[in-house]
């Protein structure tokens, strides 16, 4: 058995592995309110994937503490509110709601000009785990936050100029961000955009293909050229564009597996792309029994965990979920599967 980094790389290359790599995510509320339980879980089931030591600097438009209760403005000028500490922020203000403001808008260059990546490389040098960088590269999400979700989606459906101009601006900025991250010593880089609902994409697949697929392909080419892996974190049902994600060049994808047909996905895409968790087991962790949780993990493993990579044991833990349910999920990833599964 090699290191955690070896295990993740073998998984991403669809090579034989001793087990699926672990990647437990904890919400901010979990870290602040139940830190002792989180520490115990990570002691029992250490993560194989690590985030580097890095924080984006503030921008000229930034106001307030972005992780604290109350209102704040991010570096792009988008206004957010957190009702209770540890909860996800809610969008309250979109600076480009008036389309006439798009032409004069400029991305926050100082966000990258002042970024210090020295600590990133130090993080990489000091660990044997796979270091995965979570970038701020999310053109679809950022477009919605800047214009407002309703206006942005209407622009994209119509192919309106404000959306196209803003996307071009975002792509120039994010291409620079990708180049900076690709120049570090991290092992992988995350691009994220929330495209899905439980029923499917929030926009027709052709919009994804026409406007966003070329952008993602550019990012993947830059990252692969620097010998790094690319992860795509999204939400919901991505079945309509799974083939596109493979063609783009993503090495791993996170989506809600249970909003899709798990077995059909495995049949079509096993050995072509890695499924980075995303079983949408969070509701099960909160509402289900230990046996419910084990059955959910077992279903994913029966489909994807064939002993030669292809799946990462990702799990999201928030304060509503019990320690016992999360431990059951982690334990089930180590349980022995029927022999025929290993030979698929």
PDB file of N, CA and C in Angstrom, residues 1 4 7 17-23 40-48 293-302 305-307 311-315 325-338 341-342:
ATOM      1  N   UNK A   1       0.836  -1.199   0.000  1.00  0.00           N
ATOM      2  CA  UNK A   1       0.000   0.000   0.000  1.00  0.00           C
ATOM      3  C   UNK A   1       0.865   1.242   0.000  1.00  0.00           C
ATOM      4  N   UNK A   4      -1.632   8.089   0.774  1.00  0.00           N
ATOM      5  CA  UNK A   4      -2.963   8.568   0.394  1.00  0.00           C
ATOM      6  C   UNK A   4      -2.933   9.192  -0.993  1.00  0.00           C
ATOM      7  N   UNK A   7      -3.057   6.500  -3.511  1.00  0.00           N
ATOM      8  CA  UNK A   7      -4.380   5.877  -3.579  1.00  0.00           C
ATOM      9  C   UNK A   7      -5.331   6.718  -4.438  1.00  0.00           C
ATOM     10  N   UNK A  17      -6.768  -0.433  -6.555  1.00  0.00           N
ATOM     11  CA  UNK A  17      -6.566   0.265  -5.288  1.00  0.00           C
ATOM     12  C   UNK A  17      -6.957  -0.658  -4.137  1.00  0.00           C
ATOM     13  N   UNK A  18      -6.390  -0.397  -2.963  1.00  0.00           N
ATOM     14  CA  UNK A  18      -6.729  -1.210  -1.799  1.00  0.00           C
ATOM     15  C   UNK A  18      -8.111  -0.865  -1.257  1.00  0.00           C
ATOM     16  N   UNK A  19      -8.546   0.379  -1.452  1.00  0.00           N
ATOM     17  CA  UNK A  19      -9.876   0.832  -1.051  1.00  0.00           C
ATOM     18  C   UNK A  19     -10.159   2.173  -1.719  1.00  0.00           C
ATOM     19  N   UNK A  20     -11.423   2.586  -1.674  1.00  0.00           N
ATOM     20  CA  UNK A  20     -11.777   3.903  -2.211  1.00  0.00           C
ATOM     21  C   UNK A  20     -11.219   4.990  -1.298  1.00  0.00           C
ATOM     22  N   UNK A  21     -10.637   6.043  -1.862  1.00  0.00           N
ATOM     23  CA  UNK A  21     -10.141   7.142  -1.029  1.00  0.00           C
ATOM     24  C   UNK A  21     -11.282   7.819  -0.270  1.00  0.00           C
ATOM     25  N   UNK A  22     -10.973   8.323   0.921  1.00  0.00           N
ATOM     26  CA  UNK A  22     -11.974   9.006   1.741  1.00  0.00           C
ATOM     27  C   UNK A  22     -11.856  10.523   1.596  1.00  0.00           C
ATOM     28  N   UNK A  23     -13.036  11.178   1.582  1.00  0.00           N
ATOM     29  CA  UNK A  23     -13.073  12.642   1.502  1.00  0.00           C
ATOM     30  C   UNK A  23     -14.292  13.133   2.274  1.00  0.00           C
ATOM     31  N   UNK A  40     -12.768  13.243  16.226  1.00  0.00           N
ATOM     32  CA  UNK A  40     -12.784  11.807  16.491  1.00  0.00           C
ATOM     33  C   UNK A  40     -13.061  11.010  15.217  1.00  0.00           C
ATOM     34  N   UNK A  41     -13.986  11.511  14.388  1.00  0.00           N
ATOM     35  CA  UNK A  41     -14.290  10.826  13.132  1.00  0.00           C
ATOM     36  C   UNK A  41     -13.063  10.794  12.230  1.00  0.00           C
ATOM     37  N   UNK A  42     -12.364  11.919  12.142  1.00  0.00           N
ATOM     38  CA  UNK A  42     -11.185  11.984  11.285  1.00  0.00           C
ATOM     39  C   UNK A  42     -10.026  11.166  11.860  1.00  0.00           C
ATOM     40  N   UNK A  43     -10.031  10.969  13.170  1.00  0.00           N
ATOM     41  CA  UNK A  43      -9.011  10.095  13.766  1.00  0.00           C
ATOM     42  C   UNK A  43      -9.273   8.643  13.363  1.00  0.00           C
ATOM     43  N   UNK A  44     -10.560   8.266  13.367  1.00  0.00           N
ATOM     44  CA  UNK A  44     -10.914   6.891  12.995  1.00  0.00           C
ATOM     45  C   UNK A  44     -10.781   6.649  11.490  1.00  0.00           C
ATOM     46  N   UNK A  45     -11.179   7.656  10.730  1.00  0.00           N
ATOM     47  CA  UNK A  45     -11.208   7.515   9.269  1.00  0.00           C
ATOM     48  C   UNK A  45     -10.516   8.727   8.635  1.00  0.00           C
ATOM     49  N   UNK A  46      -9.191   8.743   8.635  1.00  0.00           N
ATOM     50  CA  UNK A  46      -8.458   9.906   8.106  1.00  0.00           C
ATOM     51  C   UNK A  46      -8.770  10.153   6.635  1.00  0.00           C
ATOM     52  N   UNK A  47      -8.892  11.410   6.282  1.00  0.00           N
ATOM     53  CA  UNK A  47      -9.100  11.770   4.884  1.00  0.00           C
ATOM     54  C   UNK A  47      -7.856  11.467   4.055  1.00  0.00           C
ATOM     55  N   UNK A  48      -8.076  11.075   2.824  1.00  0.00           N
ATOM     56  CA  UNK A  48      -6.974  10.911   1.876  1.00  0.00           C
ATOM     57  C   UNK A  48      -6.742  12.175   1.060  1.00  0.00           C
ATOM     58  N   UNK A 293     -28.353   3.994   5.932  1.00  0.00           N
ATOM     59  CA  UNK A 293     -27.099   4.589   5.471  1.00  0.00           C
ATOM     60  C   UNK A 293     -26.209   3.524   4.843  1.00  0.00           C
ATOM     61  N   UNK A 294     -26.091   2.390   5.508  1.00  0.00           N
ATOM     62  CA  UNK A 294     -25.259   1.310   4.977  1.00  0.00           C
ATOM     63  C   UNK A 294     -25.775   0.835   3.623  1.00  0.00           C
ATOM     64  N   UNK A 295     -27.084   0.711   3.486  1.00  0.00           N
ATOM     65  CA  UNK A 295     -27.663   0.253   2.222  1.00  0.00           C
ATOM     66  C   UNK A 295     -27.384   1.250   1.103  1.00  0.00           C
ATOM     67  N   UNK A 296     -27.436   2.551   1.410  1.00  0.00           N
ATOM     68  CA  UNK A 296     -27.179   3.581   0.396  1.00  0.00           C
ATOM     69  C   UNK A 296     -25.736   3.528  -0.086  1.00  0.00           C
ATOM     70  N   UNK A 297     -24.811   3.408   0.856  1.00  0.00           N
ATOM     71  CA  UNK A 297     -23.395   3.322   0.480  1.00  0.00           C
ATOM     72  C   UNK A 297     -23.136   2.028  -0.286  1.00  0.00           C
ATOM     73  N   UNK A 298     -23.746   0.949   0.168  1.00  0.00           N
ATOM     74  CA  UNK A 298     -23.542  -0.342  -0.489  1.00  0.00           C
ATOM     75  C   UNK A 298     -24.022  -0.292  -1.946  1.00  0.00           C
ATOM     76  N   UNK A 299     -25.126   0.406  -2.201  1.00  0.00           N
ATOM     77  CA  UNK A 299     -25.639   0.499  -3.572  1.00  0.00           C
ATOM     78  C   UNK A 299     -24.627   1.198  -4.483  1.00  0.00           C
ATOM     79  N   UNK A 300     -24.044   2.302  -4.000  1.00  0.00           N
ATOM     80  CA  UNK A 300     -23.049   3.021  -4.791  1.00  0.00           C
ATOM     81  C   UNK A 300     -21.822   2.150  -5.019  1.00  0.00           C
ATOM     82  N   UNK A 301     -21.388   1.466  -3.977  1.00  0.00           N
ATOM     83  CA  UNK A 301     -20.206   0.622  -4.110  1.00  0.00           C
ATOM     84  C   UNK A 301     -20.445  -0.540  -5.061  1.00  0.00           C
ATOM     85  N   UNK A 302     -21.626  -1.144  -5.002  1.00  0.00           N
ATOM     86  CA  UNK A 302     -21.927  -2.262  -5.898  1.00  0.00           C
ATOM     87  C   UNK A 302     -21.867  -1.823  -7.356  1.00  0.00           C
ATOM     88  N   UNK A 305     -17.560   0.543  -7.199  1.00  0.00           N
ATOM     89  CA  UNK A 305     -16.338   0.195  -6.466  1.00  0.00           C
ATOM     90  C   UNK A 305     -15.903  -1.223  -6.826  1.00  0.00           C
ATOM     91  N   UNK A 306     -15.199  -1.324  -7.945  1.00  0.00           N
ATOM     92  CA  UNK A 306     -14.837  -2.645  -8.477  1.00  0.00           C
ATOM     93  C   UNK A 306     -13.367  -2.993  -8.245  1.00  0.00           C
ATOM     94  N   UNK A 307     -12.720  -2.285  -7.350  1.00  0.00           N
ATOM     95  CA  UNK A 307     -11.340  -2.607  -7.022  1.00  0.00           C
ATOM     96  C   UNK A 307     -10.306  -1.978  -7.925  1.00  0.00           C
ATOM     97  N   UNK A 311     -14.193   5.591  -8.041  1.00  0.00           N
ATOM     98  CA  UNK A 311     -15.104   6.191  -7.076  1.00  0.00           C
ATOM     99  C   UNK A 311     -14.326   6.671  -5.856  1.00  0.00           C
ATOM    100  N   UNK A 312     -14.747   7.812  -5.314  1.00  0.00           N
ATOM    101  CA  UNK A 312     -14.163   8.378  -4.106  1.00  0.00           C
ATOM    102  C   UNK A 312     -15.246   8.423  -3.036  1.00  0.00           C
ATOM    103  N   UNK A 313     -14.914   7.999  -1.832  1.00  0.00           N
ATOM    104  CA  UNK A 313     -15.874   7.924  -0.727  1.00  0.00           C
ATOM    105  C   UNK A 313     -16.045   9.298  -0.101  1.00  0.00           C
ATOM    106  N   UNK A 314     -16.804  10.138  -0.781  1.00  0.00           N
ATOM    107  CA  UNK A 314     -17.084  11.494  -0.282  1.00  0.00           C
ATOM    108  C   UNK A 314     -18.348  11.486   0.544  1.00  0.00           C
ATOM    109  N   UNK A 315     -18.351  12.272   1.619  1.00  0.00           N
ATOM    110  CA  UNK A 315     -19.516  12.355   2.500  1.00  0.00           C
ATOM    111  C   UNK A 315     -19.561  13.748   3.110  1.00  0.00           C
ATOM    112  N   UNK A 325     -24.477   7.660  12.319  1.00  0.00           N
ATOM    113  CA  UNK A 325     -24.790   7.493  10.901  1.00  0.00           C
ATOM    114  C   UNK A 325     -23.584   7.772  10.016  1.00  0.00           C
ATOM    115  N   UNK A 326     -22.841   8.801  10.340  1.00  0.00           N
ATOM    116  CA  UNK A 326     -21.658   9.123   9.534  1.00  0.00           C
ATOM    117  C   UNK A 326     -20.612   8.025   9.696  1.00  0.00           C
ATOM    118  N   UNK A 327     -20.434   7.533  10.919  1.00  0.00           N
ATOM    119  CA  UNK A 327     -19.489   6.433  11.141  1.00  0.00           C
ATOM    120  C   UNK A 327     -19.923   5.190  10.365  1.00  0.00           C
ATOM    121  N   UNK A 328     -21.229   4.946  10.299  1.00  0.00           N
ATOM    122  CA  UNK A 328     -21.727   3.783   9.547  1.00  0.00           C
ATOM    123  C   UNK A 328     -21.394   3.916   8.069  1.00  0.00           C
ATOM    124  N   UNK A 329     -21.518   5.130   7.543  1.00  0.00           N
ATOM    125  CA  UNK A 329     -21.172   5.349   6.135  1.00  0.00           C
ATOM    126  C   UNK A 329     -19.689   5.084   5.896  1.00  0.00           C
ATOM    127  N   UNK A 330     -18.849   5.594   6.766  1.00  0.00           N
ATOM    128  CA  UNK A 330     -17.406   5.391   6.611  1.00  0.00           C
ATOM    129  C   UNK A 330     -17.044   3.907   6.743  1.00  0.00           C
ATOM    130  N   UNK A 331     -17.672   3.236   7.675  1.00  0.00           N
ATOM    131  CA  UNK A 331     -17.390   1.802   7.873  1.00  0.00           C
ATOM    132  C   UNK A 331     -17.830   0.978   6.664  1.00  0.00           C
ATOM    133  N   UNK A 332     -18.968   1.354   6.065  1.00  0.00           N
ATOM    134  CA  UNK A 332     -19.482   0.578   4.952  1.00  0.00           C
ATOM    135  C   UNK A 332     -18.571   0.658   3.736  1.00  0.00           C
ATOM    136  N   UNK A 333     -17.815   1.736   3.611  1.00  0.00           N
ATOM    137  CA  UNK A 333     -16.853   1.845   2.510  1.00  0.00           C
ATOM    138  C   UNK A 333     -15.690   0.870   2.677  1.00  0.00           C
ATOM    139  N   UNK A 334     -15.547   0.319   3.871  1.00  0.00           N
ATOM    140  CA  UNK A 334     -14.475  -0.657   4.119  1.00  0.00           C
ATOM    141  C   UNK A 334     -14.985  -2.091   4.124  1.00  0.00           C
ATOM    142  N   UNK A 335     -16.316  -2.264   4.129  1.00  0.00           N
ATOM    143  CA  UNK A 335     -16.885  -3.605   4.201  1.00  0.00           C
ATOM    144  C   UNK A 335     -16.568  -4.396   2.932  1.00  0.00           C
ATOM    145  N   UNK A 336     -16.459  -5.695   3.081  1.00  0.00           N
ATOM    146  CA  UNK A 336     -16.154  -6.556   1.951  1.00  0.00           C
ATOM    147  C   UNK A 336     -17.377  -6.681   1.041  1.00  0.00           C
ATOM    148  N   UNK A 337     -17.155  -6.553  -0.272  1.00  0.00           N
ATOM    149  CA  UNK A 337     -18.219  -6.701  -1.253  1.00  0.00           C
ATOM    150  C   UNK A 337     -18.188  -8.099  -1.859  1.00  0.00           C
ATOM    151  N   UNK A 338     -19.284  -8.552  -2.454  1.00  0.00           N
ATOM    152  CA  UNK A 338     -19.271  -9.859  -3.128  1.00  0.00           C
ATOM    153  C   UNK A 338     -18.159  -9.935  -4.164  1.00  0.00           C
ATOM    154  N   UNK A 341     -18.443  -8.398  -7.773  1.00  0.00           N
ATOM    155  CA  UNK A 341     -18.360  -6.954  -7.972  1.00  0.00           C
ATOM    156  C   UNK A 341     -16.940  -6.564  -8.336  1.00  0.00           C
ATOM    157  N   UNK A 342     -15.971  -7.198  -7.711  1.00  0.00           N
ATOM    158  CA  UNK A 342     -14.578  -6.862  -7.947  1.00  0.00           C
ATOM    159  C   UNK A 342     -14.097  -7.219  -9.352  1.00  0.00           C
TER     160      UNK A 342
END
